[in-house]
CSV table of C-alpha atoms in Angstrom, one decimal:
chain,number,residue,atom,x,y,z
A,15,UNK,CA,38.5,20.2,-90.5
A,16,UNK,CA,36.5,19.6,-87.3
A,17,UNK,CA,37.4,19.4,-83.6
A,18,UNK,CA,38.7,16.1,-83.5
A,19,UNK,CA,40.7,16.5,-86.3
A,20,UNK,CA,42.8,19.9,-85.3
A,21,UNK,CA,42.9,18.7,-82.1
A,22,UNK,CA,45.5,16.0,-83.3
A,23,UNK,CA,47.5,18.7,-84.9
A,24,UNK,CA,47.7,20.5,-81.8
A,25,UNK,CA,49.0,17.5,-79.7
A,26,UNK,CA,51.7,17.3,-82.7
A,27,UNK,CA,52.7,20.9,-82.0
A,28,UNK,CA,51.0,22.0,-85.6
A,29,UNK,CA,48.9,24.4,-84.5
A,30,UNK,CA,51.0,27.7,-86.2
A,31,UNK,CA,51.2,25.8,-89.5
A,32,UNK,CA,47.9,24.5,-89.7
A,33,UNK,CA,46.7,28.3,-88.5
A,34,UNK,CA,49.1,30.2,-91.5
A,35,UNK,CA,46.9,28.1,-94.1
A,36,UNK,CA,43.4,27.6,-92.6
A,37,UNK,CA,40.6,30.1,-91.2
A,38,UNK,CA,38.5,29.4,-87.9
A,39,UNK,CA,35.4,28.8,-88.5
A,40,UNK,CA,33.3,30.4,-85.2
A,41,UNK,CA,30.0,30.0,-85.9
A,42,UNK,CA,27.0,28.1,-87.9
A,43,UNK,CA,24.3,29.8,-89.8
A,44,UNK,CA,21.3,28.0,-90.6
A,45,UNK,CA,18.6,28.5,-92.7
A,46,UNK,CA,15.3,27.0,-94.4
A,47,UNK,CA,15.4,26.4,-98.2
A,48,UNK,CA,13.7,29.3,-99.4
A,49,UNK,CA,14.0,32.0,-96.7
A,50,UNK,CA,17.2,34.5,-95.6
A,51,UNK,CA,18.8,33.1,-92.4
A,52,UNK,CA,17.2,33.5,-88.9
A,53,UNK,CA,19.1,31.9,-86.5
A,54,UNK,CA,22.8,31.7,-85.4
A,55,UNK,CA,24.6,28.6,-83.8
A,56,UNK,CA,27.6,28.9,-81.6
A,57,UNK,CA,29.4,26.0,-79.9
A,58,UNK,CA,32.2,27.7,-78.0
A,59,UNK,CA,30.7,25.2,-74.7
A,60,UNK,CA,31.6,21.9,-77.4
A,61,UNK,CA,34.8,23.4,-78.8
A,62,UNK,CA,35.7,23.3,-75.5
A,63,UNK,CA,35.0,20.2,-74.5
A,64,UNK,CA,36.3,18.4,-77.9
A,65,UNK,CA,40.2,20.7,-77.4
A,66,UNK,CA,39.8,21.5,-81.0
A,67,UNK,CA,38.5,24.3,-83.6
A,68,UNK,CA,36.9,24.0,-86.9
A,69,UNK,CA,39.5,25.1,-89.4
A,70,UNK,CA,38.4,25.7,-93.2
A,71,UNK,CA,41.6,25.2,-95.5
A,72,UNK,CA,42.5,24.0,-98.8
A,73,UNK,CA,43.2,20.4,-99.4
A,74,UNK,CA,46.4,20.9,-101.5
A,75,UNK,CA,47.7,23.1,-99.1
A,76,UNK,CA,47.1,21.1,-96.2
A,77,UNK,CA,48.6,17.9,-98.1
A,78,UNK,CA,51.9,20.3,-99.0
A,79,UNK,CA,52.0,21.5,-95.3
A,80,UNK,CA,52.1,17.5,-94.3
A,81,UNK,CA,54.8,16.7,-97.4
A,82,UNK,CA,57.0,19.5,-96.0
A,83,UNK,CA,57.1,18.3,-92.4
A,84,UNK,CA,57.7,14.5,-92.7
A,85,UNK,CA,60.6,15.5,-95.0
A,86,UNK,CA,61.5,17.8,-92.1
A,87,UNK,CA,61.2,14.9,-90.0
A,88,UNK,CA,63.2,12.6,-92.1
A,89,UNK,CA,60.9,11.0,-93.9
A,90,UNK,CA,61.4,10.0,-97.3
A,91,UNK,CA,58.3,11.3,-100.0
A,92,UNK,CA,58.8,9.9,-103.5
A,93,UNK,CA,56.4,11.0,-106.3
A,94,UNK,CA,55.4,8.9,-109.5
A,95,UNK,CA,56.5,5.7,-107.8
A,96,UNK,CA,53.6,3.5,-108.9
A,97,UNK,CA,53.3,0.2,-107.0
A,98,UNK,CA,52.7,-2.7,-109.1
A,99,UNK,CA,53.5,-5.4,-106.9
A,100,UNK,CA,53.1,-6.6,-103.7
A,101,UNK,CA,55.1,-9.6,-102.5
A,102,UNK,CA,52.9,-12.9,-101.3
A,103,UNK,CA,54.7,-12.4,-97.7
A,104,UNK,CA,54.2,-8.4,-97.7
A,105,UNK,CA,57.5,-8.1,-96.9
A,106,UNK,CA,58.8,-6.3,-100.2
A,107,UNK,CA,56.9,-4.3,-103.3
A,108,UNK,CA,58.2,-3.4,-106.8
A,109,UNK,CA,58.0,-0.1,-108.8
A,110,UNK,CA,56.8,0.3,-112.0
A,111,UNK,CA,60.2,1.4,-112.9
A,112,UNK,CA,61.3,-2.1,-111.5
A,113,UNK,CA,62.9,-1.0,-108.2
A,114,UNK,CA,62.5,-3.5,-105.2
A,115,UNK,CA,61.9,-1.9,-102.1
A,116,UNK,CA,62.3,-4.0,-98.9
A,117,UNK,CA,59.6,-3.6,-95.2
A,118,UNK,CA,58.5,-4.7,-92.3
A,119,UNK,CA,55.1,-3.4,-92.4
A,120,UNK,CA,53.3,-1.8,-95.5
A,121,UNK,CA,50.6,0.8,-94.2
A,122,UNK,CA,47.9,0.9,-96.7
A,123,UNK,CA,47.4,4.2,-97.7
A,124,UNK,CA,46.3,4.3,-101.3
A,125,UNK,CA,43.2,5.0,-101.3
A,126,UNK,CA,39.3,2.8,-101.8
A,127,UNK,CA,40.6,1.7,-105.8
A,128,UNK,CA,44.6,1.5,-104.5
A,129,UNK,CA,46.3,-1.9,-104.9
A,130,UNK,CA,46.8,-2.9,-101.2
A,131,UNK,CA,42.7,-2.5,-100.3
A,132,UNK,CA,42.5,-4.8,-103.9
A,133,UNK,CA,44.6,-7.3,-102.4
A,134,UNK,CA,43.1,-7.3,-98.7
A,135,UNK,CA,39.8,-6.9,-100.3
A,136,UNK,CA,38.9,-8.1,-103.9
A,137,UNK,CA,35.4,-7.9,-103.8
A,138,UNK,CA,34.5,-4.4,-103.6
A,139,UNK,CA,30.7,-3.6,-103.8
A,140,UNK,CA,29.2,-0.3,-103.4
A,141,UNK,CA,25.8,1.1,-103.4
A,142,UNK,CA,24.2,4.6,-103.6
A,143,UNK,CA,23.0,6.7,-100.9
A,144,UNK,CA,20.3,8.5,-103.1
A,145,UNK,CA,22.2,12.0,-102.7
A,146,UNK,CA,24.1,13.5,-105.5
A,147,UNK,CA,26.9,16.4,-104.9
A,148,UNK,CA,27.7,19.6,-106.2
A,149,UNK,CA,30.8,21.2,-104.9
A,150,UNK,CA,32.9,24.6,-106.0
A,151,UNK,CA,35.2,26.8,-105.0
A,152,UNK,CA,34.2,30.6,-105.8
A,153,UNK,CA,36.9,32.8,-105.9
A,154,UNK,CA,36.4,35.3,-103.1
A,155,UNK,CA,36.5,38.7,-105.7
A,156,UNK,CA,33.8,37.4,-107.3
A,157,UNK,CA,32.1,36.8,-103.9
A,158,UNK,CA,32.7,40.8,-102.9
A,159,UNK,CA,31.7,42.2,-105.7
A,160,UNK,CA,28.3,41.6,-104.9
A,161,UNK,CA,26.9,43.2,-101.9
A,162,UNK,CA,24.6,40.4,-100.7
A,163,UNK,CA,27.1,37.6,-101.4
A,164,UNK,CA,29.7,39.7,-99.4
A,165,UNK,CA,27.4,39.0,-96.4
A,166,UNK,CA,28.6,35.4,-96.5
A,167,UNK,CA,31.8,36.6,-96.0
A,168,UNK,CA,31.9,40.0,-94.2
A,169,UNK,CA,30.7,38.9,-90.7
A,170,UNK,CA,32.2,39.7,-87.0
A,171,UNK,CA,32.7,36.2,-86.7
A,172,UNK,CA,33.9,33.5,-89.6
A,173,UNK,CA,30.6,31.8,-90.4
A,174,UNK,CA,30.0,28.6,-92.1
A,175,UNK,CA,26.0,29.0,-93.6
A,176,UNK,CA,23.8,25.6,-94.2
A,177,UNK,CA,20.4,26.0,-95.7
A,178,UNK,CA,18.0,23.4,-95.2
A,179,UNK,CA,15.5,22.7,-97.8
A,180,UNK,CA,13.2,19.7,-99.2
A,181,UNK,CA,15.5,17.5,-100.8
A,182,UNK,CA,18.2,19.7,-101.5
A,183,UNK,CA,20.6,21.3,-98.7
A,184,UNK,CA,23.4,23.8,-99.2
A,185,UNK,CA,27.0,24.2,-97.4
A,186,UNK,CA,29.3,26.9,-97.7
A,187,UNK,CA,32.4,28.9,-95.8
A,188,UNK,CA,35.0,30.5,-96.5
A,189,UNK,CA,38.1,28.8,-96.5
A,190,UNK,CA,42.0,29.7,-95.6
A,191,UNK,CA,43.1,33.2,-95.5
A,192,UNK,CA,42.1,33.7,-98.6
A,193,UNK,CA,38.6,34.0,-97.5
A,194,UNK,CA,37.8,31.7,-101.0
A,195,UNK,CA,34.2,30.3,-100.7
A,196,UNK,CA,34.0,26.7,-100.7
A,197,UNK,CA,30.3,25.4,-101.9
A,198,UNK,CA,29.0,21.9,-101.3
A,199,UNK,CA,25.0,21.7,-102.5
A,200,UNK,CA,23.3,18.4,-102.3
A,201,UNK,CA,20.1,16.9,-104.0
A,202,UNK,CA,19.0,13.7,-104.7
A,203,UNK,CA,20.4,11.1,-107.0
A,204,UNK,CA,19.8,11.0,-111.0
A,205,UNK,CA,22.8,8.5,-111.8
A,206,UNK,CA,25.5,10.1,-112.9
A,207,UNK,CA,29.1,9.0,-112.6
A,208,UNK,CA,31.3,9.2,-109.8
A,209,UNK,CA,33.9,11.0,-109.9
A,210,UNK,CA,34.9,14.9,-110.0
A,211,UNK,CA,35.2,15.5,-114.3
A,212,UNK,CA,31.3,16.2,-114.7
A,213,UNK,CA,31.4,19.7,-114.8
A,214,UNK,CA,28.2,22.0,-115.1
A,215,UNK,CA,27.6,25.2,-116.5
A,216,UNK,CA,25.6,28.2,-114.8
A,217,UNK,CA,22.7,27.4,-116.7
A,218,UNK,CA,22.5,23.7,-116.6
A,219,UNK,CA,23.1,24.2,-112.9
A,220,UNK,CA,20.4,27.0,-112.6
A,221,UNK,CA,17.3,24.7,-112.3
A,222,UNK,CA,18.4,23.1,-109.1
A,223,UNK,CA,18.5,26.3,-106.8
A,224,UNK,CA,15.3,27.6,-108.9
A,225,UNK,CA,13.5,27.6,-105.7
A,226,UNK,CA,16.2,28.9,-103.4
A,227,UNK,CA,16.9,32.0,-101.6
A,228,UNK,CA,18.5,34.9,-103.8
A,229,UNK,CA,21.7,34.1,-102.5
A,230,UNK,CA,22.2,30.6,-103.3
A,231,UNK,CA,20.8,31.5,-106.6
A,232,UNK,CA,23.4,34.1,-107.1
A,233,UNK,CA,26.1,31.5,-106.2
A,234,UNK,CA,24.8,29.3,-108.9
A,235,UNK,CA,25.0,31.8,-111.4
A,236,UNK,CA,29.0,32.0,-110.4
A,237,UNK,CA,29.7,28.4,-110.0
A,238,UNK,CA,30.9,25.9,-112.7
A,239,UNK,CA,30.8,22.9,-109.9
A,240,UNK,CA,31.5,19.7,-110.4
A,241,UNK,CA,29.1,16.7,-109.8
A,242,UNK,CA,29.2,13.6,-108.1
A,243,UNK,CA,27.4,10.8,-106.7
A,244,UNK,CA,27.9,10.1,-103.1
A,245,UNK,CA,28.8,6.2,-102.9
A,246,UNK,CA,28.9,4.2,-100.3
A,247,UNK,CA,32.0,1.2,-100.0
A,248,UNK,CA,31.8,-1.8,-97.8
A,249,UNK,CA,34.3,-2.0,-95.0
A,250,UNK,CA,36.8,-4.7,-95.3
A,251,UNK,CA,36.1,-7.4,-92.7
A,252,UNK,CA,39.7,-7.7,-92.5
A,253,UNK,CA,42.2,-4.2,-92.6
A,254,UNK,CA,45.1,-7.1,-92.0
A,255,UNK,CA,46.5,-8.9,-94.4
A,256,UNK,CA,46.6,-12.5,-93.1
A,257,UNK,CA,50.6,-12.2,-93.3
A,258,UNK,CA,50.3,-9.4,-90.6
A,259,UNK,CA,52.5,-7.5,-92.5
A,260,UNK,CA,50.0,-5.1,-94.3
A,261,UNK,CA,47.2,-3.2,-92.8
A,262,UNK,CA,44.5,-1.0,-94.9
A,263,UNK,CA,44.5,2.8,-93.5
A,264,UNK,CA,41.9,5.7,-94.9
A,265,UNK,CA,39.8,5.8,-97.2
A,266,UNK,CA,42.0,2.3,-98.4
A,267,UNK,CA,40.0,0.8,-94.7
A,268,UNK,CA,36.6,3.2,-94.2
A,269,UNK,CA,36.1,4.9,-97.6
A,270,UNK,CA,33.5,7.6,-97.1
A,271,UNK,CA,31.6,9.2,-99.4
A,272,UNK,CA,32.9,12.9,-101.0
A,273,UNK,CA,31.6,15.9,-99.6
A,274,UNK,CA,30.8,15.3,-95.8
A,275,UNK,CA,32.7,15.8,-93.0
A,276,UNK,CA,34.4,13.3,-91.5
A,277,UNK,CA,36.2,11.2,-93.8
A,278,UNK,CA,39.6,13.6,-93.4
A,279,UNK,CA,39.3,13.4,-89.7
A,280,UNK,CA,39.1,9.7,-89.4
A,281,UNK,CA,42.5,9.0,-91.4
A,282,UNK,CA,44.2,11.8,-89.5
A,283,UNK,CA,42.9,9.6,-85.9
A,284,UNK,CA,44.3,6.7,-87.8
A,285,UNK,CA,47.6,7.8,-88.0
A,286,UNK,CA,47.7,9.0,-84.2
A,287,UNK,CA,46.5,5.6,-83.1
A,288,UNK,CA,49.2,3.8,-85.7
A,289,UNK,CA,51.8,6.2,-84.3
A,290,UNK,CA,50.9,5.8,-80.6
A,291,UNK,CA,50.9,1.9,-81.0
A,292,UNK,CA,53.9,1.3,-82.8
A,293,UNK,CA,55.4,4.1,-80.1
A,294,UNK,CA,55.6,0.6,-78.1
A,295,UNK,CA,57.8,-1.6,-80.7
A,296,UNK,CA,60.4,-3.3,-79.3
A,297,UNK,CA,60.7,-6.5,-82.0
A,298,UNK,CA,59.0,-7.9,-84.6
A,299,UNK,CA,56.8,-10.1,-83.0
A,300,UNK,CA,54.9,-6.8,-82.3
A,301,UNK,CA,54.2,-6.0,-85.1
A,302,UNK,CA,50.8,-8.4,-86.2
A,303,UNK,CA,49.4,-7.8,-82.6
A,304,UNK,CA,49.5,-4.1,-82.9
A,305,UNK,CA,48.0,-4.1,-86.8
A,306,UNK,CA,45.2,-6.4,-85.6
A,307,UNK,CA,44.7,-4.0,-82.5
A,308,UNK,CA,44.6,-1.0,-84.6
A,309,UNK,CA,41.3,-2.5,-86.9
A,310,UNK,CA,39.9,-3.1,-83.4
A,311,UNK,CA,40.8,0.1,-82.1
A,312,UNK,CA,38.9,2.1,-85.6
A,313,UNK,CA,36.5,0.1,-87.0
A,314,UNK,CA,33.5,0.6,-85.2
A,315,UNK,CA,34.0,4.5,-84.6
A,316,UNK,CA,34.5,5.0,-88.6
A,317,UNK,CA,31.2,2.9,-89.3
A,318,UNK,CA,30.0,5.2,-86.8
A,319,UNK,CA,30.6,8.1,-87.7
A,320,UNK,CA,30.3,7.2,-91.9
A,321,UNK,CA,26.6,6.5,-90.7
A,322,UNK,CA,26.0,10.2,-89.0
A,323,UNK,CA,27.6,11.6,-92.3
A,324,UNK,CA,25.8,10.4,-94.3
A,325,UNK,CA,22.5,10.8,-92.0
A,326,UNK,CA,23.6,14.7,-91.2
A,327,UNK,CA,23.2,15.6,-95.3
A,328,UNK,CA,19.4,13.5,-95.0
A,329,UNK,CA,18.5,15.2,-92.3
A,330,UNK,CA,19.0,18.5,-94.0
A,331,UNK,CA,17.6,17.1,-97.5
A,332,UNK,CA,14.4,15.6,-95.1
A,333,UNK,CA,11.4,16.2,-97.1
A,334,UNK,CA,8.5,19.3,-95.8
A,335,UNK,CA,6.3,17.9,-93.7
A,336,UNK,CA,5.4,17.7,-90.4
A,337,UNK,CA,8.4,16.5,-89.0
A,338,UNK,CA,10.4,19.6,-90.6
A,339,UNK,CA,7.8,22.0,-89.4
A,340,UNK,CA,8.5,20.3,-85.8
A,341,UNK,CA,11.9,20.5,-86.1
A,342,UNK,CA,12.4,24.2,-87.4
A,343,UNK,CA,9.9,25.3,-84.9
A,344,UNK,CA,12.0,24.0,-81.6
A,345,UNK,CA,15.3,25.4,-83.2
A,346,UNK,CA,13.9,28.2,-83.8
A,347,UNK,CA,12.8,28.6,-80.1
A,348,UNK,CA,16.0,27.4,-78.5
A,349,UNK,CA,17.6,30.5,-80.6
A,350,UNK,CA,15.0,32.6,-79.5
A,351,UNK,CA,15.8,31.4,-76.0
A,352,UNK,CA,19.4,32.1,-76.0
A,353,UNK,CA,20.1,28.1,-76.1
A,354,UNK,CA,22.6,26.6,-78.5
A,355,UNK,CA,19.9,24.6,-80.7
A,356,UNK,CA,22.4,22.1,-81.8
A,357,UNK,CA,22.0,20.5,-78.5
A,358,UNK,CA,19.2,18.0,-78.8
A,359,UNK,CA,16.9,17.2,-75.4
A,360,UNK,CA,14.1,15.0,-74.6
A,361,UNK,CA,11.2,16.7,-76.7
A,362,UNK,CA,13.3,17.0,-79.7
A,363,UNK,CA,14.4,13.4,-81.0
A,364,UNK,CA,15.8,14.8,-84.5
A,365,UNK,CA,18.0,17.6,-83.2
A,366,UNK,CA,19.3,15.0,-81.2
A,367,UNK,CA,21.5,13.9,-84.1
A,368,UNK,CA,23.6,16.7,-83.3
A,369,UNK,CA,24.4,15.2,-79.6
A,370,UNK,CA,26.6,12.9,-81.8
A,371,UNK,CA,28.2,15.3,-82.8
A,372,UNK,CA,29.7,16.4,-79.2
A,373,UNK,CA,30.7,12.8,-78.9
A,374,UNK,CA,32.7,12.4,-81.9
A,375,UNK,CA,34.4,15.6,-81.8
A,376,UNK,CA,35.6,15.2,-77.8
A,377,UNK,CA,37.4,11.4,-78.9
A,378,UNK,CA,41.0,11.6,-78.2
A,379,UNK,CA,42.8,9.2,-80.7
A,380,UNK,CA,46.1,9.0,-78.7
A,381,UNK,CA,44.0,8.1,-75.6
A,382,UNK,CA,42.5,5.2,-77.0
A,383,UNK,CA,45.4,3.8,-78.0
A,384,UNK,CA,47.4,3.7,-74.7
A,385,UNK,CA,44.3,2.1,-73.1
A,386,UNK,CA,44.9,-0.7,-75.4
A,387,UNK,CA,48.7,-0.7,-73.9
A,388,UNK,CA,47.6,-0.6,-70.8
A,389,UNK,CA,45.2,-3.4,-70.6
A,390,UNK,CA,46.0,-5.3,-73.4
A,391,UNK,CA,49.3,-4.7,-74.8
A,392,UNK,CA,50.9,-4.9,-71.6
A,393,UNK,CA,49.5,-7.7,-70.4
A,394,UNK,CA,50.8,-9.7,-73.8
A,395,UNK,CA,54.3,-8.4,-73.5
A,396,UNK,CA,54.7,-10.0,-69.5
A,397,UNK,CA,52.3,-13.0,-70.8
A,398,UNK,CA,55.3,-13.9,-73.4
A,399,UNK,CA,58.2,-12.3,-71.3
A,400,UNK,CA,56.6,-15.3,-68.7
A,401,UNK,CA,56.3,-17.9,-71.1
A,402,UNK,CA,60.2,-17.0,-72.1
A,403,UNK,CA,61.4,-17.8,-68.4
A,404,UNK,CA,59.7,-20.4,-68.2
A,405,UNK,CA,61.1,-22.0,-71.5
A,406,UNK,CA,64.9,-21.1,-69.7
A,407,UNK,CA,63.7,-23.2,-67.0
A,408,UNK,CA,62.6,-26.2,-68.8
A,409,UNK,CA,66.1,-25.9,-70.5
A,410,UNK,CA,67.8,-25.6,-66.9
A,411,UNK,CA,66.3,-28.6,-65.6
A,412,UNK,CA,67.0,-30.7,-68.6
A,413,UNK,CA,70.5,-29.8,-68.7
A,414,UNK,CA,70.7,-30.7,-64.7
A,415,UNK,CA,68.8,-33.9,-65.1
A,416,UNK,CA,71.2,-34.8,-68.3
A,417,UNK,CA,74.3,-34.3,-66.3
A,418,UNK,CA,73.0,-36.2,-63.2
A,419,UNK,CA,72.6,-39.2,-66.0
A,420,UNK,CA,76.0,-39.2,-67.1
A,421,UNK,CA,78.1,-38.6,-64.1
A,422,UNK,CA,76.0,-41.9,-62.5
């Protein structure tokens, strides 16, 4: 999880839970393709700044964690309740088991293939992005028992490692208390299916780390990972449905692409600005204006930051040439210099991806959403609170002029 992302579960007083499941990832090793690591990157200066950590944790276990506190909260979780149905004025859904249940707003939640992004959005193209994933978990026993795995784990400070190569990069870190060690390794596209049930053995795995470091190669030999393509979705031009009664949220509004980053972080932001805008509701009428401001509110930051996703796994896969030679040249000397070479400068246009970086990870979700309020939502409320009087008025001086009529 990055920065911007445990930073919401701090400001919803989470921090304890999310710290009994995850580990704090404290610093980035990077590496070429074919070489053992050489330089170290630490952003203590950006953590800062951004009010968040990056925490590694399992998915399941951060899904129960959620489960168990809305129910805390009184929130009612139902499982196997398959919608089928979605009523014309989004007002009402049925069950599969033929149970009607009754809203005033649906939040779409179900995912890029779930029924309310089908019904906002029927056409669904998508397209490739030329990279193809690998991704494992290793359990961390098997990771120890060999001495130069056990680096990747055994440090003074929780490292995630990144190896950048031509056309392939590599991701891993461990993950919860555990210490497990979650592997992501990227290359380019040869059309398989998407989807996680392609499964690959050691040795039909072997040939795409065949000119890797000993490590990675090692971590091949333990893997059984599961590969993907990385697909890119269309964003709805609409998240609303034209009732104002339904509104797309997720991967259902901004699917990304499995594997990078981001994706998680975005929904969690989504609910913060949902919750922070409907914090206002005081009728009904509210409701359409603060859907419709909610798309406004995400849908440029998500295309965003899909975009550097996607552009951050490139940039590692880049092929040799000069332009990789220039790049690991100047990180290399801002390491050697003592300078945090994820910060990019005027000489150094590629490393300047990373600047991005500092900007996504210092957004503050609940902020945005009260500047709506503030110079928009407010505004709306006295515009119709003005319009209101001045309806009582009309009614006022018809009433007076009607009983001037009569008592002439």
């Amino acid at each position: 999880m990055p920065p911007n992302m445990t930073k919401v579960f701090n400001y919803w007083g989470m921090h304890d839970k999310v710290d009994s499941i995850g580990v704090v990832t404290e610093r980035i090793v990077m590496s070429r393709f074919g070489v053992l690591a050489r330089h170290a990157l630490l952003g203590h200066e950006m953590l800062e700044e951004a009010g968040g950590e990056f925490i590694a944790l399992y998915h399941s276990q951060l899904r129960a964690m959620l489960l168990e506190t809305a129910r805390e909260l009184g929130a009612e979780a139902r499982s196997n309740a398959e919608v089928v149905e979605i009523a014309e004025d989004c007002r009402s859904l049925r069950l599969a088991s033929g149970e009607v249940l009754q809203a005033d707003v649906i939040i779409g939640a179900d995912g890029s293939r779930g029924t309310c992004r089908q019904l906002v959005h029927p056409q669904d193209p998508e397209k490739g992005t030329g990279i193809m994933l690998f991704n494992s978990v290793i359990p961390v026993d098997r990771i120890l028992a060999d001495p130069e795995l056990s680096t990747l784990i055994q440090q003074d400070q929780v490292s995630q490692w990144a190896w950048f190569g031509h056309e392939r990069a590599s991701v891993c870190f461990p993950i919860g208390p555990s210490k497990d060690l979650a592997w992501y390794f990227f290359a380019p596209d040869e059309g398989v299916q998407e989807g996680w049930n392609d499964v690959l053995s050691p040795e039909e795995f072997a040939p795409y780390v065949s000119e890797a470091e000993p490590r990675l190669q090692k971590l091949a030999r333990l893997a059984r990972p599961a590969r993907s393509r990385m697909m890119e979705r269309e964003f709805p031009e609409e998240w609303v449905h034209n009732t104002g009664r339904l509104v797309l949220v997720g991967s259902a509004a901004h699917p990304f692409p499995p594997g990078i980053i981001y994706g998680p972080s975005m929904s969690l932001e989504d609910a913060s600005v949902l919750a922070k805008l409907f914090s206002h509701l005081r009728d009904e009428e509210q409701i359409p204006s603060f859907l419709y401001a909610f798309q406004n509110l995400r849908e440029e930051r998500c295309q965003k930051n899909r975009s550097l996703d996607i552009n951050n796994v490139r940039y590692m896969m880049e092929p040799e040439g000069e332009g990789t030679e220039r790049r690991d040249t100047l990180m290399r000397a801002k390491h050697d210099q003592g300078r945090n070479v994820l910060t990019g400068d005027d000489e150094d246009s590629n490393v300047a991806q990373w600047d991005h970086n500092r900007e996504l990870f210092g957004y503050d979700a609940e902020d945005e959403a009260d500047n709506w309020w503030v110079q928009w939502g407010l505004l709306q409320e006295r515009a119709k609170a003005a319009h209101s009087e001045g309806d009582t008025h009309l009614e006022m001086f018809s009433l007076d002029v009607s009983e001037r009529i009569s008592s002439s």
